[in-house]
mmCIF file of C-alpha atoms in Angstrom:
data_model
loop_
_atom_site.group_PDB
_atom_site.id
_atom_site.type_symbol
_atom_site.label_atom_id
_atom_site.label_comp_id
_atom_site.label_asym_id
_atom_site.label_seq_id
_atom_site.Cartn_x
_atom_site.Cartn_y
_atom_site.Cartn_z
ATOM 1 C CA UNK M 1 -2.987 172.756 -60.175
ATOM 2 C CA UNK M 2 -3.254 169.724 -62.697
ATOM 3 C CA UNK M 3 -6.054 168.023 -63.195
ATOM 4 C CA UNK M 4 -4.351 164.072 -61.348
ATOM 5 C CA UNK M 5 -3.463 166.784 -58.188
ATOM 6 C CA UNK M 6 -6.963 168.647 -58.300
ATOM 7 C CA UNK M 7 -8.652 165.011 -58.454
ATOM 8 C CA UNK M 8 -6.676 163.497 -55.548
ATOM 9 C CA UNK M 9 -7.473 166.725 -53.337
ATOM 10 C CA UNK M 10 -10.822 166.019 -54.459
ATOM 11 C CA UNK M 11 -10.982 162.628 -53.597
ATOM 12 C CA UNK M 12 -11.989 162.996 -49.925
ATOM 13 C CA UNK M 13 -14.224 166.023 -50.557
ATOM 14 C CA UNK M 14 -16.816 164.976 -53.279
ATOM 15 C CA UNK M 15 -18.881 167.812 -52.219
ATOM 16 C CA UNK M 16 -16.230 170.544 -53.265
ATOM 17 C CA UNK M 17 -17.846 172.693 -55.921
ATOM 18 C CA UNK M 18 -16.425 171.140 -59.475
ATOM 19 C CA UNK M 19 -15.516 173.924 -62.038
ATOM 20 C CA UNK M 20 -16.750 172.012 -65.117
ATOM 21 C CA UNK M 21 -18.397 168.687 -65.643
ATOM 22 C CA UNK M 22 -14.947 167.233 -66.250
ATOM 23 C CA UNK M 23 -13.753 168.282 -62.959
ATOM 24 C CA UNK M 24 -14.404 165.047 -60.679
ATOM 25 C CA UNK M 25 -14.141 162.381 -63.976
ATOM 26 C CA UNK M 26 -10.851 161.004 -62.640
ATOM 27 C CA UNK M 27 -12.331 160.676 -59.121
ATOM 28 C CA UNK M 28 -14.797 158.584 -60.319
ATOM 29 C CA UNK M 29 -12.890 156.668 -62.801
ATOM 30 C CA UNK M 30 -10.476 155.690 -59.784
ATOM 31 C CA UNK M 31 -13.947 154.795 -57.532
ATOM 32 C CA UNK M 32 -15.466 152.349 -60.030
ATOM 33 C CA UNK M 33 -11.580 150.581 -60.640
ATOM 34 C CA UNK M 34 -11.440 150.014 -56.480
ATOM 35 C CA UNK M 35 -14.717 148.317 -56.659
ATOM 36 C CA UNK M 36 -14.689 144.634 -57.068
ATOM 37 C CA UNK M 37 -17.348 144.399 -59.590
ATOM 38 C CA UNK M 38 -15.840 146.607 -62.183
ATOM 39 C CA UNK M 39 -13.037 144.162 -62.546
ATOM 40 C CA UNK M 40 -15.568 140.917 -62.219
ATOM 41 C CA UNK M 41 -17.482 142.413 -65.118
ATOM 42 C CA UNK M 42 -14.377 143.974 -67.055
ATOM 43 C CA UNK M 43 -11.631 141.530 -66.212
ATOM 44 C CA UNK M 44 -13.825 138.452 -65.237
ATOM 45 C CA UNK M 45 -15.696 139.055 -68.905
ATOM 46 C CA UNK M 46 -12.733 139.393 -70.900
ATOM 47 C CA UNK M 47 -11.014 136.663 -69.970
ATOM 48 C CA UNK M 48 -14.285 134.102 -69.880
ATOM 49 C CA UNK M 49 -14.648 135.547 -73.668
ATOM 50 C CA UNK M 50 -10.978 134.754 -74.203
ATOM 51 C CA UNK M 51 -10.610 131.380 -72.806
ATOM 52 C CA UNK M 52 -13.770 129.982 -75.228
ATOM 53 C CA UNK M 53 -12.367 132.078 -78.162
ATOM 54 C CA UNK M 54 -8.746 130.061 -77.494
ATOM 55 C CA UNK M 55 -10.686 126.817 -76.989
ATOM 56 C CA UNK M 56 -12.669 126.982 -79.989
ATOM 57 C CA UNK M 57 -10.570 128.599 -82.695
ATOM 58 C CA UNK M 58 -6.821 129.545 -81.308
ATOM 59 C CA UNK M 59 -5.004 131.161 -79.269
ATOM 60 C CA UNK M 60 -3.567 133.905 -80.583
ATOM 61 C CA UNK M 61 -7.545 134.653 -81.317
ATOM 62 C CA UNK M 62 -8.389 133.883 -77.753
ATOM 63 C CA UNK M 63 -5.392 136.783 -76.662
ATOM 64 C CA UNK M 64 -6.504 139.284 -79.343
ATOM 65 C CA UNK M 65 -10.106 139.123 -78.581
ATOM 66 C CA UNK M 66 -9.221 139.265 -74.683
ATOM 67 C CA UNK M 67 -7.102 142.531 -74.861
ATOM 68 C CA UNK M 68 -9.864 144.203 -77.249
ATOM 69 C CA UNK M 69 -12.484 143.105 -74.798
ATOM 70 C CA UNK M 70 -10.296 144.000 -71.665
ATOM 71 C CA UNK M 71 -9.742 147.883 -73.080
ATOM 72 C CA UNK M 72 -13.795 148.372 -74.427
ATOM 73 C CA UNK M 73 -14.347 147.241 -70.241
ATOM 74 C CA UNK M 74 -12.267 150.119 -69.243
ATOM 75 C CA UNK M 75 -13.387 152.362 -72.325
ATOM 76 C CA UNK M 76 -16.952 151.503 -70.848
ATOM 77 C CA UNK M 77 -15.906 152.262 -67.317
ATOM 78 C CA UNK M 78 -14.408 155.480 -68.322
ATOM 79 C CA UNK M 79 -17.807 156.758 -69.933
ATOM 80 C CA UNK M 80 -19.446 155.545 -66.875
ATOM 81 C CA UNK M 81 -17.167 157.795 -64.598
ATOM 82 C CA UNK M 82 -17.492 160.708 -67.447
ATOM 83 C CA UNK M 83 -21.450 160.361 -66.480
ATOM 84 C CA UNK M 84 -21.006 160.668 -63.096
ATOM 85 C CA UNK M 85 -18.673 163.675 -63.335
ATOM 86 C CA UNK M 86 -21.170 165.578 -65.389
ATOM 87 C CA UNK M 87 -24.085 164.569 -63.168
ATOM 88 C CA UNK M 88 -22.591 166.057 -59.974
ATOM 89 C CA UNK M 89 -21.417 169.342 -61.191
ATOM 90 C CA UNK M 90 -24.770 170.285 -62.888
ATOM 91 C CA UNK M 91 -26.190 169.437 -59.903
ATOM 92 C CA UNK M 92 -24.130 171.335 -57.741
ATOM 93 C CA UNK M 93 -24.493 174.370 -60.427
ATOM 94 C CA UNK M 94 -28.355 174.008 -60.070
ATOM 95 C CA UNK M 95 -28.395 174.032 -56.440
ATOM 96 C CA UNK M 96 -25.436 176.845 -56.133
ATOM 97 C CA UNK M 97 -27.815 178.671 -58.624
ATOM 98 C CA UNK M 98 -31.342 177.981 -56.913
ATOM 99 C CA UNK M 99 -32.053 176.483 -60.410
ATOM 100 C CA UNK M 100 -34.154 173.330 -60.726
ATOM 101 C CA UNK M 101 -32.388 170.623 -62.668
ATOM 102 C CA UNK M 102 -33.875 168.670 -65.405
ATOM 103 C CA UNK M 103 -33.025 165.276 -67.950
ATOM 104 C CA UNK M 104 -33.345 164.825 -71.379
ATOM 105 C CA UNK M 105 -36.246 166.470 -72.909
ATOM 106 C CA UNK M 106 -37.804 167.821 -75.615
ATOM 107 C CA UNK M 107 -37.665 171.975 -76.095
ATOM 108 C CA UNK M 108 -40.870 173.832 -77.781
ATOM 109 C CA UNK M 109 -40.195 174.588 -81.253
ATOM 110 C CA UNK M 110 -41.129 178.437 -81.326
ATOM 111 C CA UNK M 111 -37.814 179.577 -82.976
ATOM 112 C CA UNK M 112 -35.564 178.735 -86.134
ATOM 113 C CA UNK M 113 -32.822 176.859 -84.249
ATOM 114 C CA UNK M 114 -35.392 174.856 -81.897
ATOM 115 C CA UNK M 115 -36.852 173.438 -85.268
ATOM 116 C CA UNK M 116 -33.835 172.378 -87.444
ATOM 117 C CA UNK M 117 -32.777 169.033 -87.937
ATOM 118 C CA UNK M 118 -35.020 165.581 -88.010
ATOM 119 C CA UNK M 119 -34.713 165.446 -84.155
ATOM 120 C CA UNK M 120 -34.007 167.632 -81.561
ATOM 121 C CA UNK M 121 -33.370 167.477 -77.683
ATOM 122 C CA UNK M 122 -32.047 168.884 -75.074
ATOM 123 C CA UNK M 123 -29.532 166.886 -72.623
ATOM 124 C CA UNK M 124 -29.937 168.409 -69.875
ATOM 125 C CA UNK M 125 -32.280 171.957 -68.434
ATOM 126 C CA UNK M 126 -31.577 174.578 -65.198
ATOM 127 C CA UNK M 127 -35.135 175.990 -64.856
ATOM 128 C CA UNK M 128 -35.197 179.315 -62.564
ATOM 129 C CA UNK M 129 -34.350 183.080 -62.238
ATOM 130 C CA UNK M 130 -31.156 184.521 -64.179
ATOM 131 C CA UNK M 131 -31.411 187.792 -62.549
ATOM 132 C CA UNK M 132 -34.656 189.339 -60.737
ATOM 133 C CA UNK M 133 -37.573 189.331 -63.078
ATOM 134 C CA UNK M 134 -35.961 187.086 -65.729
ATOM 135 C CA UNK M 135 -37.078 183.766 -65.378
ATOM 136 C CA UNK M 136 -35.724 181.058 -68.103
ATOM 137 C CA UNK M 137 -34.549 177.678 -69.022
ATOM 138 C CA UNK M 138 -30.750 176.937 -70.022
ATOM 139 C CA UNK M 139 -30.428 173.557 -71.936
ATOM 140 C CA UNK M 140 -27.370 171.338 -73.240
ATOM 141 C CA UNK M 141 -29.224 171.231 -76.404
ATOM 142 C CA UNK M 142 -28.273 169.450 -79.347
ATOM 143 C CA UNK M 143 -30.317 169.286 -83.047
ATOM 144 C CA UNK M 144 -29.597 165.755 -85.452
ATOM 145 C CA UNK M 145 -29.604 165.876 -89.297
ATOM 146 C CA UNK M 146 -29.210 162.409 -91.173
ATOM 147 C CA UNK M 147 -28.174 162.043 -94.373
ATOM 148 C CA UNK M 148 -28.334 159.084 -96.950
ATOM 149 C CA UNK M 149 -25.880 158.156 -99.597
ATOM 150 C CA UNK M 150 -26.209 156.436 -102.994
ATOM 151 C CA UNK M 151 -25.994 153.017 -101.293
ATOM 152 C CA UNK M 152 -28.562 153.123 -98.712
ATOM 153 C CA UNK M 153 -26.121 154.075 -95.566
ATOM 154 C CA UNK M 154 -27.930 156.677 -93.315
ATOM 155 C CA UNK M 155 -25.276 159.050 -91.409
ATOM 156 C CA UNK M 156 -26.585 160.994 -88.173
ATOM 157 C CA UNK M 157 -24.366 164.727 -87.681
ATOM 158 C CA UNK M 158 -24.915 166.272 -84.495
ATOM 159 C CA UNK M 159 -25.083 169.737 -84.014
ATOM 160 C CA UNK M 160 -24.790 170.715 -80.383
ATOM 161 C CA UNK M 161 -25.792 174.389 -78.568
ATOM 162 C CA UNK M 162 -25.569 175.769 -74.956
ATOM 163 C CA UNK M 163 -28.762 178.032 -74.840
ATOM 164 C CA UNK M 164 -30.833 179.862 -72.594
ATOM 165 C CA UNK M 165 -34.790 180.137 -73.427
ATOM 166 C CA UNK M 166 -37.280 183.153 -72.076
ATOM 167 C CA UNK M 167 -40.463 184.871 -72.771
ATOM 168 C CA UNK M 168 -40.704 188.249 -73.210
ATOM 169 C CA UNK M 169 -44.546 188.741 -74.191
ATOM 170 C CA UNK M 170 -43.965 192.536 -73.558
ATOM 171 C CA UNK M 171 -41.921 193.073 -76.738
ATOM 172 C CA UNK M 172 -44.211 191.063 -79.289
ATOM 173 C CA UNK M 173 -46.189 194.264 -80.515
ATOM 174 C CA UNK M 174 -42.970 196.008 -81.362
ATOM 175 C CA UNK M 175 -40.830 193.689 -82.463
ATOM 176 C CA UNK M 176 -42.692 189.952 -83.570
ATOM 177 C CA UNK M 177 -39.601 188.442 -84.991
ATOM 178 C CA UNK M 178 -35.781 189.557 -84.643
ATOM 179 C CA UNK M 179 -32.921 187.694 -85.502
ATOM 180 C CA UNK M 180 -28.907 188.241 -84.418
ATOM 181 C CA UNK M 181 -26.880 185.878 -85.736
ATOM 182 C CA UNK M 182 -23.479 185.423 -86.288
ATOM 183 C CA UNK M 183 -21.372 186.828 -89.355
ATOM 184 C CA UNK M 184 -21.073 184.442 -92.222
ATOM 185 C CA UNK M 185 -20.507 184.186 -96.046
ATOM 186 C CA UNK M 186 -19.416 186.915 -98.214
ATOM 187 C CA UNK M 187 -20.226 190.797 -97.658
ATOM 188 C CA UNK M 188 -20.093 190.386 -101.171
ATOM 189 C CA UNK M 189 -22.965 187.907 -101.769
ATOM 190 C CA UNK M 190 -25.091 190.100 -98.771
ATOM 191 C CA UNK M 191 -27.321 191.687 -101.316
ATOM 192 C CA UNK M 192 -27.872 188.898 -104.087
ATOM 193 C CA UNK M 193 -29.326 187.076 -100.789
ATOM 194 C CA UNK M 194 -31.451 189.600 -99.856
ATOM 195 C CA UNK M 195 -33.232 189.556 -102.983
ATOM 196 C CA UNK M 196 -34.388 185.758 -101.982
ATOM 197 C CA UNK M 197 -35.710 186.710 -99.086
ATOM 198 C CA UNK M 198 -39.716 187.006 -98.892
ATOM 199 C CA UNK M 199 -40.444 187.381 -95.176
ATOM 200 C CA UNK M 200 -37.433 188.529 -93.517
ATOM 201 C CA UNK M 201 -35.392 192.012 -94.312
ATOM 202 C CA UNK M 202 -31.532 192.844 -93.550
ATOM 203 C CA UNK M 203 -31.540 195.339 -90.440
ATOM 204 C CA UNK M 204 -29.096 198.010 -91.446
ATOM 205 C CA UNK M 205 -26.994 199.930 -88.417
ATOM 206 C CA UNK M 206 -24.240 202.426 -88.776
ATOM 207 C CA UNK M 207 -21.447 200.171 -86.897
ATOM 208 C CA UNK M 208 -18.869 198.871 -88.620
ATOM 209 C CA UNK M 209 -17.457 196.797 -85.487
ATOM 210 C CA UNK M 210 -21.685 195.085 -85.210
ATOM 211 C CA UNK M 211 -22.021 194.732 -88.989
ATOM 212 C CA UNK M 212 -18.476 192.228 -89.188
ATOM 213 C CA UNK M 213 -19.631 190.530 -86.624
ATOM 214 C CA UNK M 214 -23.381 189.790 -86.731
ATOM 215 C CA UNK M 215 -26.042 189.839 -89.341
ATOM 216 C CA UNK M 216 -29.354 191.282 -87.965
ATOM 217 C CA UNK M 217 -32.589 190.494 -90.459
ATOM 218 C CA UNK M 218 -36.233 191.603 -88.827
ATOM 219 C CA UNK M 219 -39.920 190.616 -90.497
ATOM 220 C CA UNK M 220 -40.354 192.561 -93.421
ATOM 221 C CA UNK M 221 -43.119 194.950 -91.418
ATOM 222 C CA UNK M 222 -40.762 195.813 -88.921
ATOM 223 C CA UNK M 223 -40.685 199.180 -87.377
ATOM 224 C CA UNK M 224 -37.053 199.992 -88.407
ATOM 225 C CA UNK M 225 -36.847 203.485 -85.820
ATOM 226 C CA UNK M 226 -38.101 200.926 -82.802
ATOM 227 C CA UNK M 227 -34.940 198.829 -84.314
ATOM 228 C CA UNK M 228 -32.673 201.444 -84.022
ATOM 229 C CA UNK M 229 -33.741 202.654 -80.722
ATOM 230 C CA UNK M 230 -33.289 199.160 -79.498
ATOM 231 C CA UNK M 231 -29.756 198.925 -80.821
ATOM 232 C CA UNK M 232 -28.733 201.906 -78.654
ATOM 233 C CA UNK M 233 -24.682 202.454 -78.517
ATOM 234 C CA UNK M 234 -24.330 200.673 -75.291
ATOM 235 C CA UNK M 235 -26.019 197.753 -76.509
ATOM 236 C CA UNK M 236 -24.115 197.540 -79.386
ATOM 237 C CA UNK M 237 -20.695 197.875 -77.753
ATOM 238 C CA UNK M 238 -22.287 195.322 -75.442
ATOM 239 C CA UNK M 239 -22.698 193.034 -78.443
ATOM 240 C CA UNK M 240 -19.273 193.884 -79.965
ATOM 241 C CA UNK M 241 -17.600 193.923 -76.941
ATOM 242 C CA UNK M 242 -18.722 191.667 -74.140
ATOM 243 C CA UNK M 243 -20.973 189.526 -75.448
ATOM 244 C CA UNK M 244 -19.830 185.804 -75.348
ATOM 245 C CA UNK M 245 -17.908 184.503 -78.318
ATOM 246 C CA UNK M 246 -19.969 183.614 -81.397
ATOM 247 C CA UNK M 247 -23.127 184.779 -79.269
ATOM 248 C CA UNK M 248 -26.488 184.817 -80.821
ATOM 249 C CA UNK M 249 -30.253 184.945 -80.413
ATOM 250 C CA UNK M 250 -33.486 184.607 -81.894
ATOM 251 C CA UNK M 251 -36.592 186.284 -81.028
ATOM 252 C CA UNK M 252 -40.203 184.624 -82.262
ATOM 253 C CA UNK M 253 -43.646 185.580 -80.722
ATOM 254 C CA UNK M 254 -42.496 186.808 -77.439
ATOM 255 C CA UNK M 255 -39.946 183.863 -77.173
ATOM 256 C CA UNK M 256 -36.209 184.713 -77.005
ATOM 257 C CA UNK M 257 -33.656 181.837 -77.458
ATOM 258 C CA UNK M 258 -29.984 183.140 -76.755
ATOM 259 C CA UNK M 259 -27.473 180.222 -77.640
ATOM 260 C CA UNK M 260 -23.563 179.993 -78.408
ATOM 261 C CA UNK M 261 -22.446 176.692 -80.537
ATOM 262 C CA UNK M 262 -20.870 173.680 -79.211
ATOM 263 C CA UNK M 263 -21.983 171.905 -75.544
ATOM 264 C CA UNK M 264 -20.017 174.183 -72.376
ATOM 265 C CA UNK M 265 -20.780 172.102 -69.862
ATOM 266 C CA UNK M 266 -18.647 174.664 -67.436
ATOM 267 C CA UNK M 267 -19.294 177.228 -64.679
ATOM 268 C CA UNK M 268 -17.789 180.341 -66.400
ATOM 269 C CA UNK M 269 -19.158 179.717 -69.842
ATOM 270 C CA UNK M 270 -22.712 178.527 -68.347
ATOM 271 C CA UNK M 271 -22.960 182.145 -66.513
ATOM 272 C CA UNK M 272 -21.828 183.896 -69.579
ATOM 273 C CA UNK M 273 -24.572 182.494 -71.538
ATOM 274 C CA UNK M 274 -27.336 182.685 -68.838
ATOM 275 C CA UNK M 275 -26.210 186.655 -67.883
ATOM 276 C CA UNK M 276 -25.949 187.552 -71.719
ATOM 277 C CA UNK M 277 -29.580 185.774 -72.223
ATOM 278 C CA UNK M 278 -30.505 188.144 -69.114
ATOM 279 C CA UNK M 279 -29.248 190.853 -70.630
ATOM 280 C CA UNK M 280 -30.876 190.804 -74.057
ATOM 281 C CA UNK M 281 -34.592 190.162 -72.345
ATOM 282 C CA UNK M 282 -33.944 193.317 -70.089
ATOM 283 C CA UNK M 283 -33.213 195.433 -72.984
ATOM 284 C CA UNK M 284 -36.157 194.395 -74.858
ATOM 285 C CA UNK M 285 -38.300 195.046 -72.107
ATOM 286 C CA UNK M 286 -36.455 198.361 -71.436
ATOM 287 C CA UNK M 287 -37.321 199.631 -75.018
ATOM 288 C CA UNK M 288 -40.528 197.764 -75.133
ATOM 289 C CA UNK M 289 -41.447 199.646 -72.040
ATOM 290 C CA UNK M 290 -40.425 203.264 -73.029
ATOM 291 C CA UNK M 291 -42.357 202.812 -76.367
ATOM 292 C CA UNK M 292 -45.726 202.280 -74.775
ATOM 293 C CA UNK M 293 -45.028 204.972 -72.245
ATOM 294 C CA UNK M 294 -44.173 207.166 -75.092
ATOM 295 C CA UNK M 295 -46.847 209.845 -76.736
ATOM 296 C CA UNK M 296 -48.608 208.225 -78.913
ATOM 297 C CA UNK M 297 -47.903 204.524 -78.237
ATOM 298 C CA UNK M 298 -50.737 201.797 -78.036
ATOM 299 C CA UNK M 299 -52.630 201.140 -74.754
#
């Protein structure tokens, strides 16, 4: 179905579930262009801005300045409608999901990624349960660098995320900071980098198909057998294998942030990331739990 026929069908059922946050932008689009105030505002505005432009200068300026203002009025409208999309399927996904739905906030900075940039927020938050006994918070999250040139002009690049946040206090004895993050760089370079490092050390596994696509780097104190227990085969092929694309996570204090790049504001690619963020916290409670049950472990 295209998206015009999957709108109209949708146009007398706003309540059907939307598939991404895209899904019901043409619906509204179409509701804010049958209501007389868009075209008061867009039409109404244009042409008052026209008329006094004619009057005053020409025109030809008068016509110029009313087309550019008449197409910014729908541009504007379009946004609008893009807004209102968005803000009904997230809160259909919340309430599908028995999650609780938040605005634009502010995330703790406990890990690497939370921290970069010179601000950071996240759009929008689902608070709740991703599976029984993991409770967490997936954001729309987004970190801002600026930049200034030679002549004074500052330049904002955003850098957006789709991430899932969770504590796992159980694992902090065993493993206080872990790090899986996507392949990139030279092999080549690998080692030169390594010597640069002074609180973090390269986590070495015998898979070929983990090692292209991930680099894995622990705190230097690290127990490396815990490691390599926790990277069991079926976690790896896991991570190789089913894992969503360019999936990552970081793991700081108890605090595990799982997080793909780029802003999927869709069902599918929403569950992905909140089942693989699942998945990661169960297997470091798995392995956190069979070390302190085994002989020898603390407490």
């Amino acid at each position: 179905m295209s998206t015009d026929e999957r709108d109209e069908a949708r146009g007398s059922d706003v309540a059907a579930e939307p598939d991404d946050a895209n899904d019901l932008r043409g619906y509204h689009f179409r509701q804010l262009l049958h209501k007389p105030l868009t075209w008061v505002l867009v039409g109404g505005g244009s042409l008052l801005l026209g008329v006094l432009l004619a009057l005053a200068f020409s025109p030809v300026l008068g016509a110029i300045v009313f087309v550019a203002a008449f197409l910014i009025g729908l541009w504007l409208t379009f946004n609008l409608a893009d807004s209102r999309a968005a803000d009904d399927f997230f809160h259909v996904y919340a309430k599908q999901r028995d999650l609780v739905l938040g605005g634009k906030t502010s995330l703790p900075p406990t890990t690497p990624l939370l921290r970069k940039g010179d601000d950071q927020y996240a759009e929008r938050t689902l608070t709740g349960e991703l599976s029984p006994g993991v409770g967490a918070t997936p954001a729309i999250y987004t970190y801002v660098t600026e930049t200034t040139d030679s002549k004074g002009n500052r330049d904002k690049t955003y850098h957006p995320f789709t991430l899932a946040m969770t504590d796992v206090p159980e694992c902090v004895t065993n493993v206080p900071e872990l790090y899986c993050q996507r392949k990139s760089g030279l092999r080549s370079l690998e080692k030169f980098e390594d010597v640069f490092r002074t609180s973090k050390q390269r986590v070495e596994l015998e898979s070929e198909a983990l090692d292209d696509r991930y680099e894995i780097f622990s705190a230097k104190s690290q127990d490396a057998v815990w490691l390599r227990q926790l990277f069991s085969p079926t976690f790896i092929v896991w991570l190789t294998e089913t894992a969503p694309d360019k999936f990552a996570f970081e793991l700081v204090g108890g605090t595990l942030v799982a997080y793909v790049r780029g802003h999927h504001e869709d069902t599918a690619d929403l569950d992905k990331v909140s089942a693989a963020t699942a998945m990661v916290a169960s297997r470091l409670r798995q392995e956190s739990g069979d070390s302190a049950g085994s002989p020898g472990a603390a407490g």
